[in-house]
Amino acid sequence: MTLTNEEVLKIFSETEALLNGHFLLTSGRHSNVYFQCAKVLQHPKYTKLICSNLVEHFKDMSIETVIAPAMGGLIVGYEIARQLNARFIFTEREDKIMQLRRGFSLQKNERVLICEDVVTTGGSVFEVIDIVKKFEAEIVGVAYIVDRSNGKVNFGYEQKSVLALDAVSFPADDCKLCNEAIPLVKPGSRKVLSA
Ligand code: ZN
């Protein structure tokens, strides 16, 4: 089954993965939207449903292996691999360099799907693409839950997200939401920082 946009948004808001308001981001900027993918992925039943949208898109492409960058991509990648009946491996950083460890490897021409939870600049995914290319495996596509790139990221392969999030952020000293006197909230604390 495939979830509609409305159904996906309903799950995100019920699990408080997606909040609308005025938020202090970890970067220090202020935003009208806060999204924490882990809040929805903590529920296997929702993870299964949301990932099924991506599986639907890639299911006839003979994917042999799903690969994802840790930490963000682990749960999504594993669930998608499970539904595709494929193998799952992950990359991780050591000394800041993304790599395959733990004896994981890829075969030449092996058909690979790259998965991630949230794509903003796509940095981690591009690093995984480089790793897969070194093994001369075949990248079939890139699947991710939320696109926060405002349509900017182009991986150069078939790419599919469940939802594109339309979010804006402002520097703390020049914030439209502050000017509108909307209370500022630090996500996770439920604390109102200003009124
Ligand atoms: Zn603000």
GROMACS .gro file of C-alpha atoms and ligand atoms in nm:
model
  196
    1MET     CA    1   0.000   0.000   0.000
    2THR     CA    2   0.105   0.359  -0.055
    3LEU     CA    3   0.039   0.636   0.194
    4THR     CA    4  -0.093   0.967   0.070
    5ASN     CA    5   0.084   1.291   0.168
    6GLU     CA    6  -0.197   1.363   0.414
    7GLU     CA    7  -0.156   1.021   0.580
    8VAL     CA    8   0.221   1.071   0.609
    9LEU     CA    9   0.175   1.417   0.761
   10LYS     CA   10  -0.081   1.279   1.005
   11ILE     CA   11   0.166   1.014   1.126
   12PHE     CA   12   0.445   1.273   1.156
   13SER     CA   13   0.230   1.508   1.360
   14GLU     CA   14   0.076   1.234   1.580
   15THR     CA   15   0.425   1.112   1.675
   16GLU     CA   16   0.542   1.473   1.721
   17ALA     CA   17   0.813   1.412   1.463
   18LEU     CA   18   0.688   1.723   1.285
   19LEU     CA   19   0.600   2.037   1.477
   20ASN     CA   20   0.490   2.374   1.342
   21GLY     CA   21   0.557   2.696   1.532
   22HIS     CA   22   0.876   2.886   1.621
   23PHE     CA   23   1.177   2.673   1.706
   24LEU     CA   24   1.536   2.717   1.814
   25LEU     CA   25   1.741   2.477   1.601
   26THR     CA   26   2.069   2.326   1.720
   27SER     CA   27   2.241   2.549   1.461
   28GLY     CA   28   2.117   2.853   1.655
   29ARG     CA   29   1.882   2.956   1.373
   30HIS     CA   30   1.508   2.990   1.421
   31SER     CA   31   1.262   2.792   1.209
   32ASN     CA   32   0.888   2.761   1.153
   33VAL     CA   33   0.918   2.381   1.136
   34TYR     CA   34   1.089   2.129   1.357
   35PHE     CA   35   1.142   1.775   1.233
   36GLN     CA   36   1.293   1.487   1.427
   37CYS     CA   37   1.272   1.168   1.220
   38ALA     CA   38   1.363   0.943   1.516
   39LYS     CA   39   1.032   1.037   1.677
   40VAL     CA   40   0.839   0.858   1.404
   41LEU     CA   41   1.092   0.575   1.355
   42GLN     CA   42   1.061   0.478   1.724
   43HIS     CA   43   0.732   0.314   1.620
   44PRO     CA   44   0.801   0.007   1.403
   45LYS     CA   45   0.444   0.005   1.271
   46TYR     CA   46   0.486   0.357   1.130
   47THR     CA   47   0.838   0.288   1.006
   48LYS     CA   48   0.700  -0.010   0.815
   49LEU     CA   49   0.420   0.197   0.661
   50ILE     CA   50   0.634   0.495   0.566
   51CYS     CA   51   0.913   0.280   0.419
   52SER     CA   52   0.657   0.089   0.213
   53ASN     CA   53   0.614   0.403  -0.001
   54LEU     CA   54   0.981   0.386  -0.098
   55VAL     CA   55   0.972   0.008  -0.141
   56GLU     CA   56   0.679   0.047  -0.379
   57HIS     CA   57   0.895   0.272  -0.598
   58PHE     CA   58   1.204   0.047  -0.609
   59LYS     CA   59   1.055  -0.302  -0.571
   60ASP     CA   60   1.090  -0.408  -0.938
   61MET     CA   61   1.449  -0.290  -0.974
   62SER     CA   62   1.619  -0.610  -0.858
   63ILE     CA   63   1.787  -0.452  -0.556
   64GLU     CA   64   2.035  -0.691  -0.400
   65THR     CA   65   2.171  -0.475  -0.123
   66VAL     CA   66   2.057  -0.169   0.069
   67ILE     CA   67   2.329   0.056   0.210
   68ALA     CA   68   2.280   0.347   0.450
   69PRO     CA   69   2.498   0.589   0.647
   70ALA     CA   70   2.488   0.551   1.028
   71MET     CA   71   2.319   0.676   1.241
   72GLY     CA   72   2.039   0.844   1.052
   73GLY     CA   73   1.993   0.583   0.780
   74LEU     CA   74   2.011   0.268   0.990
   75ILE     CA   75   1.645   0.210   1.075
   76VAL     CA   76   1.514   0.321   0.736
   77GLY     CA   77   1.772   0.118   0.546
   78TYR     CA   78   1.713  -0.194   0.750
   79GLU     CA   79   1.333  -0.177   0.713
   80ILE     CA   80   1.354  -0.115   0.338
   81ALA     CA   81   1.596  -0.407   0.299
   82ARG     CA   82   1.360  -0.626   0.499
   83GLN     CA   83   1.065  -0.538   0.274
   84LEU     CA   84   1.272  -0.582  -0.044
   85ASN     CA   85   1.414  -0.910   0.086
   86ALA     CA   86   1.760  -0.765   0.026
   87ARG     CA   87   2.083  -0.750   0.227
   88PHE     CA   88   2.150  -0.451   0.451
   89ILE     CA   89   2.488  -0.294   0.526
   90PHE     CA   90   2.587   0.045   0.662
   91THR     CA   91   2.869   0.295   0.645
   92GLU     CA   92   3.001   0.483   0.947
   93ARG     CA   93   3.254   0.751   1.024
   94GLU     CA   94   3.597   0.675   1.163
   95ASP     CA   95   3.828   0.974   1.205
   96LYS     CA   96   3.553   1.173   1.029
   97ILE     CA   97   3.586   0.961   0.714
   98MET     CA   98   3.279   0.771   0.598
   99GLN     CA   99   3.364   0.407   0.534
  100LEU     CA  100   3.249   0.047   0.528
  101ARG     CA  101   3.371  -0.139   0.836
  102ARG     CA  102   3.288  -0.464   1.015
  103GLY     CA  103   3.387  -0.674   0.715
  104PHE     CA  104   3.106  -0.533   0.498
  105SER     CA  105   3.177  -0.521   0.126
  106LEU     CA  106   3.009  -0.502  -0.214
  107GLN     CA  107   3.053  -0.707  -0.531
  108LYS     CA  108   3.125  -0.557  -0.870
  109ASN     CA  109   2.790  -0.483  -1.046
  110GLU     CA  110   2.590  -0.563  -0.733
  111ARG     CA  111   2.261  -0.371  -0.749
  112VAL     CA  112   2.252  -0.127  -0.460
  113LEU     CA  113   1.990   0.109  -0.315
  114ILE     CA  114   2.116   0.390  -0.090
  115CYS     CA  115   1.883   0.493   0.196
  116GLU     CA  116   1.873   0.786   0.437
  117ASP     CA  117   1.624   0.936   0.681
  118VAL     CA  118   1.652   1.310   0.611
  119VAL     CA  119   1.834   1.481   0.324
  120THR     CA  120   1.925   1.848   0.368
  121THR     CA  121   2.248   1.896   0.173
  122GLY     CA  122   2.285   1.525   0.097
  123GLY     CA  123   2.643   1.518   0.228
  124SER     CA  124   2.634   1.171   0.382
  125VAL     CA  125   2.461   1.022   0.078
  126PHE     CA  126   2.726   1.165  -0.156
  127GLU     CA  127   2.991   1.002   0.062
  128VAL     CA  128   2.811   0.668   0.039
  129ILE     CA  129   2.786   0.707  -0.340
  130ASP     CA  130   3.166   0.742  -0.354
  131ILE     CA  131   3.212   0.427  -0.146
  132VAL     CA  132   2.976   0.222  -0.364
  133LYS     CA  133   3.154   0.344  -0.679
  134LYS     CA  134   3.491   0.226  -0.542
  135PHE     CA  135   3.353  -0.128  -0.535
  136GLU     CA  136   3.216  -0.081  -0.889
  137ALA     CA  137   2.872  -0.183  -0.765
  138GLU     CA  138   2.569  -0.047  -0.949
  139ILE     CA  139   2.372   0.231  -0.780
  140VAL     CA  140   2.005   0.179  -0.864
  141GLY     CA  141   1.879   0.479  -0.669
  142VAL     CA  142   1.857   0.681  -0.351
  143ALA     CA  143   1.555   0.650  -0.119
  144TYR     CA  144   1.489   0.877   0.178
  145ILE     CA  145   1.204   0.975   0.404
  146VAL     CA  146   1.220   1.353   0.410
  147ASP     CA  147   1.361   1.599   0.158
  148ARG     CA  148   1.462   1.921   0.333
  149SER     CA  149   1.671   2.044   0.042
  150ASN     CA  150   1.390   2.250  -0.111
  151GLY     CA  151   1.435   2.048  -0.427
  152LYS     CA  152   1.804   2.139  -0.457
  153VAL     CA  153   1.972   1.801  -0.410
  154ASN     CA  154   2.038   1.598  -0.722
  155PHE     CA  155   2.226   1.274  -0.660
  156GLY     CA  156   2.248   1.183  -1.027
  157TYR     CA  157   2.053   0.860  -0.981
  158GLU     CA  158   1.685   0.773  -0.949
  159GLN     CA  159   1.585   0.943  -0.625
  160LYS     CA  160   1.266   0.925  -0.423
  161SER     CA  161   1.152   1.078  -0.096
  162VAL     CA  162   0.831   1.018   0.097
  163LEU     CA  163   0.777   1.385   0.168
  164ALA     CA  164   0.930   1.722   0.081
  165LEU     CA  165   0.927   1.953   0.381
  166ASP     CA  166   0.876   2.318   0.313
  167ALA     CA  167   1.077   2.476   0.595
  168VAL     CA  168   1.229   2.819   0.633
  169SER     CA  169   1.486   2.927   0.888
  170PHE     CA  170   1.612   3.267   1.001
  171PRO     CA  171   1.920   3.396   1.184
  172ALA     CA  172   1.834   3.458   1.552
  173ASP     CA  173   1.895   3.834   1.522
  174ASP     CA  174   1.674   3.875   1.216
  175CYS     CA  175   1.381   3.639   1.261
  176LYS     CA  176   1.042   3.704   1.108
  177LEU     CA  177   0.875   3.486   1.374
  178CYS     CA  178   1.042   3.678   1.660
  179ASN     CA  179   0.913   3.997   1.500
  180GLU     CA  180   0.564   3.849   1.502
  181ALA     CA  181   0.609   3.779   1.877
  182ILE     CA  182   0.542   3.406   1.838
  183PRO     CA  183   0.684   3.225   2.146
  184LEU     CA  184   1.019   3.054   2.075
  185VAL     CA  185   1.040   2.687   2.172
  186LYS     CA  186   1.343   2.464   2.212
  187PRO     CA  187   1.234   2.126   2.070
  188GLY     CA  188   1.242   1.840   2.315
  189SER     CA  189   1.219   2.064   2.618
  190ARG     CA  190   0.868   2.200   2.564
  191LYS     CA  191   1.009   2.510   2.722
  192VAL     CA  192   0.901   2.848   2.593
  193LEU     CA  193   1.213   3.066   2.569
  194SER     CA  194   1.047   3.398   2.495
  195ALA     CA  195   0.704   3.544   2.449
  196ZN      ZN  196   1.276   3.371   1.603
   0.00000   0.00000   0.00000
